[in-house]
Amino acid sequence: QVQLVESGGGLVQPGGSLRLSCAASGSRFSINVMGWYRQAPGKQRELVAVITTGGTTNYADSVKGRFTISRDNTKNTVYLQMNNLKPEDTAVYYCNSRLASVIYWGRGTQVTVSS
């Protein structure tokens, strides 16, 4: 059982920045693939970024060059640094953890980009 708790969401103006955090507990964090997903009203949940146990990262084209995913295994935490935010980034952002076929989700944190 993996427990994930997201934090860091909020209201920000276009062009601003936010840093999301996901604190994990209940398993060996260092061996889990970690990811961030988001879901906006009327849209399907989509992958934002993934980081593997080896540190390899992958990003959705829409956020490439603006968002950075990272992990700190000593703190059992994964981060999503979001820069140059756009209104279309508005969504609930979810933390994801995967080990083999077992997948866990956090409850999400709201990010709203608006002037």
mmCIF file with all atom_site columns, C-alpha atoms in Angstrom, residues 34-38 46-51 57-60 63 67-70 79-80 94 96:
data_model
loop_
_atom_site.group_PDB
_atom_site.id
_atom_site.type_symbol
_atom_site.label_atom_id
_atom_site.label_alt_id
_atom_site.label_comp_id
_atom_site.label_asym_id
_atom_site.label_entity_id
_atom_site.label_seq_id
_atom_site.pdbx_PDB_ins_code
_atom_site.Cartn_x
_atom_site.Cartn_y
_atom_site.Cartn_z
_atom_site.occupancy
_atom_site.B_iso_or_equiv
_atom_site.pdbx_formal_charge
_atom_site.auth_seq_id
_atom_site.auth_comp_id
_atom_site.auth_asym_id
_atom_site.auth_atom_id
_atom_site.pdbx_PDB_model_num
ATOM 1  C CA . MET A 1 34 ? 6.647  8.367  -10.186 1.00 0.00 ? 34 MET A CA 1
ATOM 2  C CA . GLY A 1 35 ? 4.510  10.595 -12.341 1.00 0.00 ? 35 GLY A CA 1
ATOM 3  C CA . TRP A 1 36 ? 2.267  13.613 -12.512 1.00 0.00 ? 36 TRP A CA 1
ATOM 4  C CA . TYR A 1 37 ? -1.063 13.615 -14.325 1.00 0.00 ? 37 TYR A CA 1
ATOM 5  C CA . ARG A 1 38 ? -3.708 16.286 -14.682 1.00 0.00 ? 38 ARG A CA 1
ATOM 6  C CA . GLU A 1 46 ? -3.451 13.143 -19.226 1.00 0.00 ? 46 GLU A CA 1
ATOM 7  C CA . LEU A 1 47 ? 0.148  12.379 -18.444 1.00 0.00 ? 47 LEU A CA 1
ATOM 8  C CA . VAL A 1 48 ? 2.204  15.443 -17.592 1.00 0.00 ? 48 VAL A CA 1
ATOM 9  C CA . ALA A 1 49 ? 5.577  14.004 -16.601 1.00 0.00 ? 49 ALA A CA 1
ATOM 10 C CA . VAL A 1 50 ? 7.201  10.767 -15.463 1.00 0.00 ? 50 VAL A CA 1
ATOM 11 C CA . ILE A 1 51 ? 10.476 10.002 -13.742 1.00 0.00 ? 51 ILE A CA 1
ATOM 12 C CA . THR A 1 57 ? 12.229 11.775 -17.446 1.00 0.00 ? 57 THR A CA 1
ATOM 13 C CA . ASN A 1 58 ? 9.474  12.142 -20.007 1.00 0.00 ? 58 ASN A CA 1
ATOM 14 C CA . TYR A 1 59 ? 7.095  15.052 -20.597 1.00 0.00 ? 59 TYR A CA 1
ATOM 15 C CA . ALA A 1 60 ? 3.939  15.804 -22.475 1.00 0.00 ? 60 ALA A CA 1
ATOM 16 C CA . VAL A 1 63 ? 4.624  21.206 -20.985 1.00 0.00 ? 63 VAL A CA 1
ATOM 17 C CA . PHE A 1 67 ? 7.814  21.865 -16.365 1.00 0.00 ? 67 PHE A CA 1
ATOM 18 C CA . THR A 1 68 ? 10.459 19.824 -14.574 1.00 0.00 ? 68 THR A CA 1
ATOM 19 C CA . ILE A 1 69 ? 9.869  16.622 -12.622 1.00 0.00 ? 69 ILE A CA 1
ATOM 20 C CA . SER A 1 70 ? 12.349 15.548 -9.983  1.00 0.00 ? 70 SER A CA 1
ATOM 21 C CA . TYR A 1 79 ? 8.233  17.419 -7.310  1.00 0.00 ? 79 TYR A CA 1
ATOM 22 C CA . LEU A 1 80 ? 6.824  19.186 -10.322 1.00 0.00 ? 80 LEU A CA 1
ATOM 23 C CA . TYR A 1 94 ? -2.484 14.047 -9.459  1.00 0.00 ? 94 TYR A CA 1
ATOM 24 C CA . ASN A 1 96 ? 1.054  8.681  -9.435  1.00 0.00 ? 96 ASN A CA 1
#
